[in-house]
Coordinates of N, CA and C and ligand atoms in Angstrom, one line a residue:
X1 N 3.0 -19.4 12.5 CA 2.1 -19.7 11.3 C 2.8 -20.4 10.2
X2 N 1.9 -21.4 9.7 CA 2.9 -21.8 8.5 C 2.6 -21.6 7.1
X3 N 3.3 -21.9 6.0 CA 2.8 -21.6 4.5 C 2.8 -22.9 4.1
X4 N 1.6 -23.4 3.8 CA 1.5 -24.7 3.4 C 1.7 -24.7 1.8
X5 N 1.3 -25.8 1.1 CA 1.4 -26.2 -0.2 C -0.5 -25.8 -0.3
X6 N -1.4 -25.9 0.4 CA -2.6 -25.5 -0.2 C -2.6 -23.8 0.2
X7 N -2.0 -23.5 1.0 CA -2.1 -21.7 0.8 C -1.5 -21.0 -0.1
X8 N -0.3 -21.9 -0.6 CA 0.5 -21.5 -2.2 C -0.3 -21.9 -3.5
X9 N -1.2 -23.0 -2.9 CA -2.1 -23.0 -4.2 C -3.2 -22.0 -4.3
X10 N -3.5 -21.6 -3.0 CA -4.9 -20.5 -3.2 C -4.2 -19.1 -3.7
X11 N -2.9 -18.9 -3.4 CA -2.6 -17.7 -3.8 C -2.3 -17.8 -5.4
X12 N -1.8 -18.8 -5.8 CA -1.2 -19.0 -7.2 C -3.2 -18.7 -8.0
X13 N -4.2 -19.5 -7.3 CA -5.4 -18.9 -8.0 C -5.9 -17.2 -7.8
X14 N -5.0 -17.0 -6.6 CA -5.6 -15.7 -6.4 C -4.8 -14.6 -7.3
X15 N -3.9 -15.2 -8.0 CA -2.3 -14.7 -9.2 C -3.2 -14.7 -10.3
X16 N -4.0 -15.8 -10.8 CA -4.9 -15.6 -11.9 C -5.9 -15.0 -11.9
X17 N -6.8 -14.8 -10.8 CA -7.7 -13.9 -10.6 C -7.3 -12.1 -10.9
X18 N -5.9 -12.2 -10.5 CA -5.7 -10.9 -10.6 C -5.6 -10.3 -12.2
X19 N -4.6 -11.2 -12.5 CA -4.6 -11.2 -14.2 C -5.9 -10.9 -15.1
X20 N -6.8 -11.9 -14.5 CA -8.5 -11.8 -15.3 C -8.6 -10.4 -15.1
X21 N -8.7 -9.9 -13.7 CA -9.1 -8.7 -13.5 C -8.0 -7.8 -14.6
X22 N -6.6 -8.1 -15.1 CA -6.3 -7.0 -15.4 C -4.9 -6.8 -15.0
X23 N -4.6 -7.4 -14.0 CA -3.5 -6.7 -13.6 C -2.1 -7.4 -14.6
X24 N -1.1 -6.8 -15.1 CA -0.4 -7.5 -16.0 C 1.5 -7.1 -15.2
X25 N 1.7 -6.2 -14.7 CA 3.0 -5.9 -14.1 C 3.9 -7.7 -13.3
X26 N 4.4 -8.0 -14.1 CA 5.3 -9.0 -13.3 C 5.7 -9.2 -12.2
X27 N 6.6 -8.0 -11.6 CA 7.1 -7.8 -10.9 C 5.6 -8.1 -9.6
X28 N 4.7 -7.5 -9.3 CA 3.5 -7.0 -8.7 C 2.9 -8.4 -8.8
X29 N 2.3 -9.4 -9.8 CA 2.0 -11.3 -9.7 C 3.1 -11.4 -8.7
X30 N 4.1 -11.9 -9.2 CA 4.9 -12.4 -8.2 C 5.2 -12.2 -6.7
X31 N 5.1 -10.6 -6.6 CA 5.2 -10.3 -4.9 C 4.1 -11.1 -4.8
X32 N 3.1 -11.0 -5.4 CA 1.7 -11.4 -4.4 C 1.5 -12.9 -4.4
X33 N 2.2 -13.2 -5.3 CA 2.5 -14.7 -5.3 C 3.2 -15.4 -4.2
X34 N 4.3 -14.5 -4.2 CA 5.7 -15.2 -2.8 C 4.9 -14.7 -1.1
X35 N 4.2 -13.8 -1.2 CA 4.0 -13.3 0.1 C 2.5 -13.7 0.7
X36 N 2.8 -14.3 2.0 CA 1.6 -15.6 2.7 C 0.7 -14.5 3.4
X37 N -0.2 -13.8 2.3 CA -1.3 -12.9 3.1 C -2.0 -13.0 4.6
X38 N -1.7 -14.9 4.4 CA -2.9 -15.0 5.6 C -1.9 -14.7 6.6
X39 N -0.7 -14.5 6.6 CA 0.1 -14.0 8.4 C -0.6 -12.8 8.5
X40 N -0.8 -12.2 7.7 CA -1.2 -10.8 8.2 C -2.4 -10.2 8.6
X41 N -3.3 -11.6 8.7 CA -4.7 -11.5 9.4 C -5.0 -12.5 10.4
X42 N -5.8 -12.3 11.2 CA -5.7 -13.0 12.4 C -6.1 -14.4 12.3
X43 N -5.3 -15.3 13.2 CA -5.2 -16.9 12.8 C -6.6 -17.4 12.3
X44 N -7.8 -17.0 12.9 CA -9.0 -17.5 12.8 C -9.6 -17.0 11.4
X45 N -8.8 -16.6 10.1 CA -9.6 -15.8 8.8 C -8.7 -16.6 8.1
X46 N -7.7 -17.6 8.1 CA -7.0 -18.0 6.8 C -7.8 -17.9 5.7
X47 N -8.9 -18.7 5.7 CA -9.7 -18.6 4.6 C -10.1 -17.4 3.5
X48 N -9.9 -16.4 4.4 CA -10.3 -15.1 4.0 C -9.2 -14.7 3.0
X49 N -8.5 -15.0 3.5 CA -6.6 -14.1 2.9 C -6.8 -14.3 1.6
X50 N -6.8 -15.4 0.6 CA -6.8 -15.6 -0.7 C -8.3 -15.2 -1.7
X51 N -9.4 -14.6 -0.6 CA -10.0 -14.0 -1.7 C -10.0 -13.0 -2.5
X52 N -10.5 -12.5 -3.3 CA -10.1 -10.9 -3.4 C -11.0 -10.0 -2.9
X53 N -10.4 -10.0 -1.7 CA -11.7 -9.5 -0.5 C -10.8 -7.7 0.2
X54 N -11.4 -7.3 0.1 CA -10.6 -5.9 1.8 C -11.0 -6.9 3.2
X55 N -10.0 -6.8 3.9 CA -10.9 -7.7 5.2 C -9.8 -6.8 6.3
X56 N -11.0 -7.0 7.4 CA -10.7 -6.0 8.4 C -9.4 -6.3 9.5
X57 N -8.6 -5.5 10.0 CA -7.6 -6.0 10.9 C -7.5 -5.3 12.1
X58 N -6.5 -5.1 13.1 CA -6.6 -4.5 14.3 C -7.0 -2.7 14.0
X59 N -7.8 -2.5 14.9 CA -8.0 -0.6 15.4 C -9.1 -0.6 14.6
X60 N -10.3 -1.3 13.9 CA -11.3 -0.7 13.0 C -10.5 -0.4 11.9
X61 N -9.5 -0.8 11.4 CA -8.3 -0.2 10.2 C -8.4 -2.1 8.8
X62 N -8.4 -1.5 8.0 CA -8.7 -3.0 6.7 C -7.0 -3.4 5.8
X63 N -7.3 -4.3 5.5 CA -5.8 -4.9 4.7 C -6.6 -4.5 3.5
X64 N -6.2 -4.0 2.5 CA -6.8 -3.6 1.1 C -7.2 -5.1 0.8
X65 N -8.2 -5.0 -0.3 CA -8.0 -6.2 -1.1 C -7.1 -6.2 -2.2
X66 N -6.6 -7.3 -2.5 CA -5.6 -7.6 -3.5 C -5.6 -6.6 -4.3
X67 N -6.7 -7.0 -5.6 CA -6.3 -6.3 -6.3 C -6.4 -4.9 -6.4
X68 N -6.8 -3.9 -5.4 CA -6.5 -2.4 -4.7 C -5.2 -2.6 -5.0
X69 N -4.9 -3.6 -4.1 CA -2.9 -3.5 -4.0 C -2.1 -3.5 -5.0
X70 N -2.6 -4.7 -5.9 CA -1.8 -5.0 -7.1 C -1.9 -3.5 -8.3
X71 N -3.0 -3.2 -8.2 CA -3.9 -1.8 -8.7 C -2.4 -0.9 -8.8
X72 N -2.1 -0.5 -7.4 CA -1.9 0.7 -6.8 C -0.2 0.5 -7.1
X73 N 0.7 -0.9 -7.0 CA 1.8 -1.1 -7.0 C 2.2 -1.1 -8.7
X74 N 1.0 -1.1 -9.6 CA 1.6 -1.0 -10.9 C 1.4 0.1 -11.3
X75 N 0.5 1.0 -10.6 CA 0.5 2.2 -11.6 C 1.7 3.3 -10.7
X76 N 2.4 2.7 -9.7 CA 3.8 3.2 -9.5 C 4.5 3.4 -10.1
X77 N 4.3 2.2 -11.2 CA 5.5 1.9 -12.4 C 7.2 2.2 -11.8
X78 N 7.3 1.5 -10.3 CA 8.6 1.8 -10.2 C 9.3 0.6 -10.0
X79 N 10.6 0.8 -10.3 CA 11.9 -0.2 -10.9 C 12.8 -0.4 -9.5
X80 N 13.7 -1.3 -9.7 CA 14.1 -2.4 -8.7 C 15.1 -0.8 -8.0
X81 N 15.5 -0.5 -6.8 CA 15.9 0.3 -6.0 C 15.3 1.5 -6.1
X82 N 14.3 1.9 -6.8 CA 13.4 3.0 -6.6 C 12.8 3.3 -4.7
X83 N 13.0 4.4 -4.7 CA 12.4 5.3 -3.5 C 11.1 5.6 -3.3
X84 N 10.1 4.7 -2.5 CA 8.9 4.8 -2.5 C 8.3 5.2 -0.9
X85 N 7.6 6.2 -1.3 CA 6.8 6.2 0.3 C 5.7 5.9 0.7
X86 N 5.0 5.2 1.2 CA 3.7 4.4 2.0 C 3.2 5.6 3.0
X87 N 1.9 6.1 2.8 CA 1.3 6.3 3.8 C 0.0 5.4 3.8
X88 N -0.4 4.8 5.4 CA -0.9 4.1 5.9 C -0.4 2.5 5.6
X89 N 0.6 2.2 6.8 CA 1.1 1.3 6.6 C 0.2 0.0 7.1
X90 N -0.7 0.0 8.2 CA -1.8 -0.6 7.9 C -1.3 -1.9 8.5
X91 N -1.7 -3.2 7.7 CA -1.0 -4.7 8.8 C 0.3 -4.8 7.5
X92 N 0.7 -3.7 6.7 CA 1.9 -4.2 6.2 C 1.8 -4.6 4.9
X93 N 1.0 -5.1 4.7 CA 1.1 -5.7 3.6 C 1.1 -5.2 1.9
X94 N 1.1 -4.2 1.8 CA 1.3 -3.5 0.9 C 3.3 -3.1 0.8
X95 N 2.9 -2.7 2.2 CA 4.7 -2.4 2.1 C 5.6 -3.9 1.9
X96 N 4.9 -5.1 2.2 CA 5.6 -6.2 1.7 C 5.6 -6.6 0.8
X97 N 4.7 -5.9 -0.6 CA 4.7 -6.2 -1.8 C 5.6 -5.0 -2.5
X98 N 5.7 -3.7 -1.8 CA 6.7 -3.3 -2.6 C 8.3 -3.6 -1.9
X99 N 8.5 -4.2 -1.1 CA 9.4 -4.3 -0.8 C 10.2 -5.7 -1.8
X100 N 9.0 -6.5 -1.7 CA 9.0 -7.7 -2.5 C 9.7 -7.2 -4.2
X101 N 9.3 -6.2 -4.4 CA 9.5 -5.6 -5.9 C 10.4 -4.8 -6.0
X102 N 11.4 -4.8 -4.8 CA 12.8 -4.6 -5.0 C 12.9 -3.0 -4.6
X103 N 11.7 -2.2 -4.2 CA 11.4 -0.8 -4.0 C 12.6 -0.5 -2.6
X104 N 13.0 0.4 -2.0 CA 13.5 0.9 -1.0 C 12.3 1.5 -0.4
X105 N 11.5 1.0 0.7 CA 10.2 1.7 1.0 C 10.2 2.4 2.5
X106 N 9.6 3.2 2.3 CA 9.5 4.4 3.7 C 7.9 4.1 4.2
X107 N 7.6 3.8 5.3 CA 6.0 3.9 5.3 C 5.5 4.7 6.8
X108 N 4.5 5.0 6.7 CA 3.8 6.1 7.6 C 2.6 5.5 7.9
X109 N 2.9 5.2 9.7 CA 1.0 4.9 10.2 C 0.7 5.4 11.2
X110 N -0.1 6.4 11.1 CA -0.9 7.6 12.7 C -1.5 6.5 14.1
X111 N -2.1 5.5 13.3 CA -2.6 4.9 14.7 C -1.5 4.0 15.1
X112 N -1.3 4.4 16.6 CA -0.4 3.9 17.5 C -0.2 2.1 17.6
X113 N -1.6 1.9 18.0 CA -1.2 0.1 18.0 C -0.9 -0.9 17.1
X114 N -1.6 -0.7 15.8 CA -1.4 -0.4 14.4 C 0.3 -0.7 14.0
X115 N 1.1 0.2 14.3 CA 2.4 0.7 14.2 C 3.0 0.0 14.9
X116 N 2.7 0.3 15.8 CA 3.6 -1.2 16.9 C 3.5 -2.5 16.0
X117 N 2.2 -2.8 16.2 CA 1.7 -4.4 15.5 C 2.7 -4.6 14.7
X118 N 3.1 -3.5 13.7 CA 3.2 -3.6 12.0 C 4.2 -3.9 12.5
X119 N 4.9 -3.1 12.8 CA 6.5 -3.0 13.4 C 7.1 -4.2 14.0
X120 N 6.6 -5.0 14.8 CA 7.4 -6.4 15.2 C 7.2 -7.3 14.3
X121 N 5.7 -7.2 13.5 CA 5.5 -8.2 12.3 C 6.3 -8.5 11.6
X122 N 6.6 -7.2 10.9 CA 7.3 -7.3 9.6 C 8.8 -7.5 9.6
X123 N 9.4 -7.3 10.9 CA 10.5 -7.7 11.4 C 11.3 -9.2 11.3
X124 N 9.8 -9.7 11.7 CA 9.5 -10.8 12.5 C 9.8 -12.0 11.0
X125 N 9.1 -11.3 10.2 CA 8.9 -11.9 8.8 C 9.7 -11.6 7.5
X126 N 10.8 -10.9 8.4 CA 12.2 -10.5 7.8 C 11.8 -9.4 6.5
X127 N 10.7 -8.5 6.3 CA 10.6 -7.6 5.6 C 11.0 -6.2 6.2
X128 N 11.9 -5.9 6.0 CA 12.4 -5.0 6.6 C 12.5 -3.3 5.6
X129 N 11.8 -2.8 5.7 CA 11.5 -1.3 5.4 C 12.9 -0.1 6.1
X130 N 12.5 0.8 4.9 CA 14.1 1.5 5.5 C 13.8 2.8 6.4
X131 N 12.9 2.9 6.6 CA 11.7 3.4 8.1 C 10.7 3.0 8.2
X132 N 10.0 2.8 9.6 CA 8.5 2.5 9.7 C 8.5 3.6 10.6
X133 N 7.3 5.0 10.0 CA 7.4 5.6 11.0 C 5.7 5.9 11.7
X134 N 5.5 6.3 12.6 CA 4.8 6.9 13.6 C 4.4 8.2 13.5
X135 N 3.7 8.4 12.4 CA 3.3 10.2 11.9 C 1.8 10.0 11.2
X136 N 2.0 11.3 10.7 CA 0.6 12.0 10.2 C 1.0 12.1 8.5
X137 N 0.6 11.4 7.6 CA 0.5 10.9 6.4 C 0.5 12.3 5.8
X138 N -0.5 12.6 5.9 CA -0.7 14.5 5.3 C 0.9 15.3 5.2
X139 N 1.6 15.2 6.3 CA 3.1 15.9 5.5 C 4.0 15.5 5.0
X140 N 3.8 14.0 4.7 CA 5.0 13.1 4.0 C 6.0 12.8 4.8
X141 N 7.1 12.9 4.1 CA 8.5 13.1 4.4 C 9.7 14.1 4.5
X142 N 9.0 15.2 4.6 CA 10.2 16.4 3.9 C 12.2 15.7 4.0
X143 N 12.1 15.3 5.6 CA 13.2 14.6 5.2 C 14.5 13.6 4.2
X144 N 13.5 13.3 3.9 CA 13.7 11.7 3.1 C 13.4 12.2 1.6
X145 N 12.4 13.3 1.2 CA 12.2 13.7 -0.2 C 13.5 13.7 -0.8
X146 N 13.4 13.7 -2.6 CA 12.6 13.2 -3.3 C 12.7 12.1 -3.3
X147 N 11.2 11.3 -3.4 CA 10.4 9.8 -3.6 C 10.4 9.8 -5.3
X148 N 10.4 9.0 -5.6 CA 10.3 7.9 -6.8 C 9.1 7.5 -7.0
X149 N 8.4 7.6 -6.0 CA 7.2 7.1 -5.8 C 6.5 7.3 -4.8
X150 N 4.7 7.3 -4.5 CA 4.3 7.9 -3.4 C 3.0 7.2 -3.7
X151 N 2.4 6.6 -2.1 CA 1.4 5.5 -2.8 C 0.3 6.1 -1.5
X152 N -0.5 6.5 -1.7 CA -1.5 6.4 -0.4 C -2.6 6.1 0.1
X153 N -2.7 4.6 0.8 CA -3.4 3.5 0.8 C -4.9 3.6 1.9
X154 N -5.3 5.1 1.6 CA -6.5 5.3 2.8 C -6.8 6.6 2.0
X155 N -8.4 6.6 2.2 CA -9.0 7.6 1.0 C -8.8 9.2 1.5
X156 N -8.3 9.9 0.6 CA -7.6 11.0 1.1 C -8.8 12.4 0.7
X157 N -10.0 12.8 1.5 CA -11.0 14.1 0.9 C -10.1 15.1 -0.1
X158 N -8.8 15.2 0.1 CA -8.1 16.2 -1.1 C -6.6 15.7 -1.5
X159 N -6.0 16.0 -2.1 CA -4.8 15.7 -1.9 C -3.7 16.5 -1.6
X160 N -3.1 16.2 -0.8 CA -2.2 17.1 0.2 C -0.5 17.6 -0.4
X161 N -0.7 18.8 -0.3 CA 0.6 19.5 -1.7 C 1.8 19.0 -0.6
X162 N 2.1 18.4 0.6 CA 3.4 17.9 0.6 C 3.8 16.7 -0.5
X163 N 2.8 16.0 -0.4 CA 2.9 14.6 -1.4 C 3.4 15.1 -2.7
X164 N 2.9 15.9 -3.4 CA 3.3 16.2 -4.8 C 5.0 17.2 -4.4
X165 N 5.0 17.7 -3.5 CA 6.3 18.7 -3.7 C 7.3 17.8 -3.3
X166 N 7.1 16.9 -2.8 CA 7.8 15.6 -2.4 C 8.5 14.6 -3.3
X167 N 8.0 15.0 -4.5 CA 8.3 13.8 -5.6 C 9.2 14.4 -6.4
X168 N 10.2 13.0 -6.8 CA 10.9 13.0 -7.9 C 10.8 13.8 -9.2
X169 N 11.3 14.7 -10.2 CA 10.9 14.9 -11.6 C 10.7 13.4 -12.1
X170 N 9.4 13.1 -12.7 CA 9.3 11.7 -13.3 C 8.9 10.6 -12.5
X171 N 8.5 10.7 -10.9 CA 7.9 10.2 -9.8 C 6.4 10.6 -10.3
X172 N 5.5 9.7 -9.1 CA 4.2 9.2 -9.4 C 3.8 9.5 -8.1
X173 N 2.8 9.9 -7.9 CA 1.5 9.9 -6.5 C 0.6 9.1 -7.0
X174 N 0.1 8.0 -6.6 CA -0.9 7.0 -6.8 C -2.2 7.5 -5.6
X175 N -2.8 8.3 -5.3 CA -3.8 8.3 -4.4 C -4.9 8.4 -4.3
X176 N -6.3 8.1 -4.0 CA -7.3 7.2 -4.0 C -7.7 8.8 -3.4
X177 N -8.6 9.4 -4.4 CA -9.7 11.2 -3.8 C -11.0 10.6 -3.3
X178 N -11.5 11.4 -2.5 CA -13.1 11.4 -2.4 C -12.9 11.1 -1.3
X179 N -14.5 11.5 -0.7 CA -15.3 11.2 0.8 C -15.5 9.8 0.8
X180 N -17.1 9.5 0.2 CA -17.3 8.6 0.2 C -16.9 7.2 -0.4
X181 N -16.6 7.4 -1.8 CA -16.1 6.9 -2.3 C -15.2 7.9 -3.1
X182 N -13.4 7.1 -3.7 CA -12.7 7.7 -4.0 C -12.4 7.3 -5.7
X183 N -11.6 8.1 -6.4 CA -11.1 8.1 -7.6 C -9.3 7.9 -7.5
X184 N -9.0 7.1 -8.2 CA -7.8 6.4 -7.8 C -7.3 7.6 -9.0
X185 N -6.3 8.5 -8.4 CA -5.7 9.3 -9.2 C -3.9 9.5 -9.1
X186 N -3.8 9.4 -10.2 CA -1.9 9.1 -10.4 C -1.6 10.7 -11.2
X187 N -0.6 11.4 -10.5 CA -0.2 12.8 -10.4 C 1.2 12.1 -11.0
X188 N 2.0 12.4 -12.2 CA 3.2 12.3 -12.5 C 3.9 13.5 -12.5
X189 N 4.6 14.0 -11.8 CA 5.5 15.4 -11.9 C 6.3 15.4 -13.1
X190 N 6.6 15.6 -14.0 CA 7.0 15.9 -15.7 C 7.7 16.7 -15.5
X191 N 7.7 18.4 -14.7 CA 8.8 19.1 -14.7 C 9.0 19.3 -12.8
X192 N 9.8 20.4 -13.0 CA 10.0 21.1 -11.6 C 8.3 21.6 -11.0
X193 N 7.9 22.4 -12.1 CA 6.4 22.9 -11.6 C 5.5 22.5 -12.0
X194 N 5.4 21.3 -13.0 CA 4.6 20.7 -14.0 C 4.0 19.1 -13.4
X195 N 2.7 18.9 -13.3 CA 2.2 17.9 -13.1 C 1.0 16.9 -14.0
X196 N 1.2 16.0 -14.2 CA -0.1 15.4 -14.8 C -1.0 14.8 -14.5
X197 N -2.4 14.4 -14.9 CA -3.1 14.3 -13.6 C -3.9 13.5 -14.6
X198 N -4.0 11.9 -14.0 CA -5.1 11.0 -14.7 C -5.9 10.2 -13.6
X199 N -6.5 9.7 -14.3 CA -7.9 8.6 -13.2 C -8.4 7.6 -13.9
X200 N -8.5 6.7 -12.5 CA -8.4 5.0 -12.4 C -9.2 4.4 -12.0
X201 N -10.5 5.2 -12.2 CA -11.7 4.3 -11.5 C -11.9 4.4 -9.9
X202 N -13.1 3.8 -9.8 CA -13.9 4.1 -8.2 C -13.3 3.1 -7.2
X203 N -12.8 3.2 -6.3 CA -12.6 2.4 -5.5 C -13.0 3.1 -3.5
X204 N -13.0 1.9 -3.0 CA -13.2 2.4 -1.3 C -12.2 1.8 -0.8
X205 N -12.0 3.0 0.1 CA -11.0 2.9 1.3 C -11.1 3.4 2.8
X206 N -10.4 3.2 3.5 CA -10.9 3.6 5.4 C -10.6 5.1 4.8
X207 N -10.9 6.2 5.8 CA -10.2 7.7 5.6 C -9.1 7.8 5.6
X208 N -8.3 8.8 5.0 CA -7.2 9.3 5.3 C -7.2 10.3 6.4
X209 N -6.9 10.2 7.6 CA -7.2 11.4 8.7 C -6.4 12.3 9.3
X210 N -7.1 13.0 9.3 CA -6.5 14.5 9.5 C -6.3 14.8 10.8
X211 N -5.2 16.0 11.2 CA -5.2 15.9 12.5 C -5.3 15.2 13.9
X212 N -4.9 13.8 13.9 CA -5.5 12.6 14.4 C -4.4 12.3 15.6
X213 N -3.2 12.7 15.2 CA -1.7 12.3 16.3 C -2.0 13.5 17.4
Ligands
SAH301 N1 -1.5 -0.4 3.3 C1 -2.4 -1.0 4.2 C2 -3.8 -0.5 4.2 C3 -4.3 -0.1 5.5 S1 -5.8 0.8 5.6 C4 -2.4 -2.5 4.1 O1 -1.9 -3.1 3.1 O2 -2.9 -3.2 5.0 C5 -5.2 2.5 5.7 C6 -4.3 2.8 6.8 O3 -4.0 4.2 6.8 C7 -4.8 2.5 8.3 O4 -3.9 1.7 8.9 C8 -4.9 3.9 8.9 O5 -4.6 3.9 10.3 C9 -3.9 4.7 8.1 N2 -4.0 6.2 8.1 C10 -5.2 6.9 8.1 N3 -4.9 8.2 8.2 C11 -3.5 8.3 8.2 C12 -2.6 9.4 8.2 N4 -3.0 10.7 8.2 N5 -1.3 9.2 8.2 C13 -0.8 7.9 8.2 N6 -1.6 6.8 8.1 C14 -3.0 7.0 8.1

């Protein structure tokens, strides 16, 4: 696939769109600026890649839309070698915006082909993550804890206490609550047993699922 001079111009409008909407983090324009969405959807949707669209990819599984993404990578508020973990890695592309932003990123995806896909992709496209693993989102990472950050990109009915025991003092859980529709909610751990707990508006996402491996 190539990156032409008119897909760097749809994305440089899709940089200002984001802004209008709101989005102001530097770091987060520019990943989304440098990185050619449309690889990560199938050859026949280029068109699609530069809207601010969710659009669907392999397994019945969606590439968020932009600004979801850009949304979710600034209220991380995290700094250049920060420790972040991805659950639902999805066609990647989130993990190539925080990777793009200098994060050290860990990511997690349950469905099997999904994971594969992602996994030669992002290889392929020289984004390289410091795991891609093949799990069940719901218990994190106990290994790899404490995260710096913790983002999770599929609508979760509760939020699951490994994610929070998981985090940094001063780390962030960015994750999207609800059934049908979710409440984008950012958990900052403040002490050892102390959390704080705000919200970001309505947004939709595929489920976060349970029991599924
Ligand atoms: N970050 C992705 C969004 C993909 S949609 C992107 O930028 O494209 C959400 C993803 O979460 C799907 O790929 C889905 O398979 C995955 N998912 C759902 N439940 C999960 C779980 N329990 N653990 C890990 N991944 C999960």
């Amino acid at each position: 696939m190539k990156d032409t001079f008119t897909h760097k111009g749809m994305r440089k409008r899709l940089v200002t769109t984001l802004q209008q909407k709101g989005i102001t983090n530097k770091a987060v324009l520019a990943a989304i600026n440098a990185i050619p969405r449309h690889f990560f959807m199938d050859s026949g949707f280029v068109d699609h890649a530069y809207v601010d669209k969710a659009f669907p990819i392999a397994a019945d599984q969606t590439i968020s839309q932009p600004y979801t993404v850009a949304r979710q990578s600034e209220l991380l508020e995290i700094e250049k070698g920060d420790k972040v973990l991805e659950i639902g890695t999805g066609s990647g592309y989130q993990t190539a915006v925080l990777l793009e932003m200098g994060a050290v990123v860990y990511t997690i995806e349950r469905q099997n082909e999904l994971f594969k896909k992602t996994k030669l992709f992002l290889s392929k496209l020289g984004y390289r993550p410091k795991r891609l693993i093949f799990g069940d989102g719901y218990k994190g990472l106990e290994e790899e804890a404490p995260f710096d950050g913790i983002i999770v990109t599929a609508g979760a009915p509760y939020v699951p206490k490994p994610l929070l025991a998981q985090l940094q003092v001063g780390g962030k859980l960015v994750i999207p609550v609800g059934e049908d529709v979710q409440i984008m909610t950012v958990f900052t751990r403040t002490a050892e047993t102390e959390f704080e707990k705000e919200e970001f508006g309505e947004f939709r996402f595929v489920p976060l699922l349970e029991d599924k491996n």
